[in-house]
Structure formats: structure tokens, C-alpha cells
Amino acid sequence: MTLHVETAACFSIALIAAPILIVLIRLLFILPALRLPTSIKKKRKLIEECQISFLLGSGGHTGEMMRIVSKLDMEKVSRTWIYSSGDSSSLAKAQEYEKKSGTTSHYISIPRARTVGQSYISSIPTTLYSFLFSAIVLLKHRPAVILLNGPGTCVPVAYILFFYKLLGLCNTKIIYIESLARVNKLSLSGLLVLPISDRFIVQWESLYQQYNRVEYYGILI
């Protein structure tokens, strides 16, 4: 009787431990923060020939993103612009850029999690809807590269893509460029995205000296 109980207990433990072990092994392969550091003395290209998505945020984030994009070689890059619903200013800037480039691109609108002045209680269902909508859209879209630069909306987007990478559903490279306004410490969005980003670029040497895994090539905008 005791032997059967011990066998059942061992079997139950194995059933619980096996998936946990599989997840941990998978994390070792895909979590950038767990990889061995590599030298970044030689400047690497920010993007290669691929399908890349840009996440636009309200205010100065979109302005910085557009200045970064204007300095990139986008000739052989298929572009998708992701923006929050109602953010007509960001959409207009992306459309203006594409009009000048004369190429075809795609636009994806994500529902806002919370609007200005909305109460926290009423924002719970809208936040859930925004998260689920984003998850569905990103599963269909699955960009080769996504470029982020700090708006709060980038955090759920980054973690949704990382979760899909964990499941083997995509292999999106997450590139985060910290805002120029961040001189002495990273933004909250930056701190949250740093562990899962494939590349994390700062624009001030003071940040490069403080944080592991970050890259610094001077001011980019």
C-alpha cells in the first residue's frame, strides 16, 4: 500500500515538474537577459531587410520615433505602423512619411486601454479588451522586428510577443530605444521591457554605464 502511495506521489510530482522544467529550458533559449553577454563595440545595423513594425505613442514618443525612422535605410523594409485608436496625430505623421517615400505600408489600430479622464474602475473592461485585441492582432501579424521607444502601450505589446516566442509561435526581435529625455535612469517602460528585449539602446552614456545589456551609440534623433 505504501509503495503504491509513493509511486502515485512521484508520478504526480513528475506531472507538475515536467512542464515547469520545459518552460524553464525554453526561457533559457529565448530570454535575452539569460544569454551570455556579447561584445557590442562594433556598431550593428539597427534593422536588416525584413518586415518591421513601429509602435507609435502619443506626444513626444511619436516625434522621436519618426526622427529615428528618418535616419534608417528603409528601402528594402516592409513597414507596419501600430498606433492607439483615436491617435490621429501619430497616424498622420506615419502617413506623411509613407507619402514621401512612395511605398506601400500597413496600419494597425489598437484600442486604448484607458482614455484621459476615465476612472480606474471603468477602465478594467477596456483594458482587458485592449489586451485581448492586441493579442489577436499580433498573433496574426507576427512581425520579424518590432521597434519600441517608450510609450506605456509598448509594455503589453512586448510581453504578448515574448509570450508567443515562448510558445514557439513567432520569433519577433524586440528592439527598444529609450527616450532621449531619459538621462539618469530608465523609464518604467524601459525597466519592464529590458529583460525581454533582444536589443536595448540608450542615448546617454550615463545609462550605458548603469545597466547591463544596453547598447549606446550616441544620440540617435
Short mmCIF file of C-alpha atoms in Angstrom, two decimals, residues 58 83-87 110-132 152-154:
data_model
loop_
_atom_site.label_atom_id
_atom_site.label_comp_id
_atom_site.label_asym_id
_atom_site.label_seq_id
_atom_site.Cartn_x
_atom_site.Cartn_y
_atom_site.Cartn_z
CA SER A 58 1.14 59.89 -28.14
CA TYR A 83 -0.96 53.15 -33.12
CA SER A 84 -3.66 53.68 -30.50
CA SER A 85 -7.20 54.28 -31.70
CA GLY A 86 -8.01 57.97 -31.67
CA ASP A 87 -4.36 58.97 -32.00
CA ILE A 110 -5.15 49.12 -31.18
CA PRO A 111 -7.96 50.16 -28.81
CA ARG A 112 -6.86 52.39 -25.96
CA ALA A 113 -6.71 50.67 -22.58
CA ARG A 114 -7.75 53.87 -20.83
CA THR A 115 -8.77 57.28 -22.12
CA VAL A 116 -7.95 60.60 -20.48
CA GLY A 117 -10.25 61.20 -17.52
CA GLN A 118 -11.60 57.64 -17.46
CA SER A 119 -11.98 56.17 -13.97
CA TYR A 120 -9.83 53.20 -12.97
CA ILE A 121 -12.91 51.04 -12.31
CA SER A 122 -14.42 51.65 -15.73
CA SER A 123 -11.03 51.14 -17.38
CA ILE A 124 -10.84 47.48 -16.28
CA PRO A 125 -13.05 46.11 -19.11
CA THR A 126 -11.50 48.46 -21.69
CA THR A 127 -8.01 47.38 -20.62
CA LEU A 128 -8.93 43.70 -20.94
CA TYR A 129 -10.48 44.34 -24.35
CA SER A 130 -7.40 46.23 -25.50
CA PHE A 131 -5.11 43.42 -24.30
CA LEU A 132 -7.15 40.67 -25.99
CA GLY A 152 3.19 52.75 -21.93
CA THR A 153 1.37 50.78 -24.61
CA CYS A 154 4.66 49.15 -25.62
#
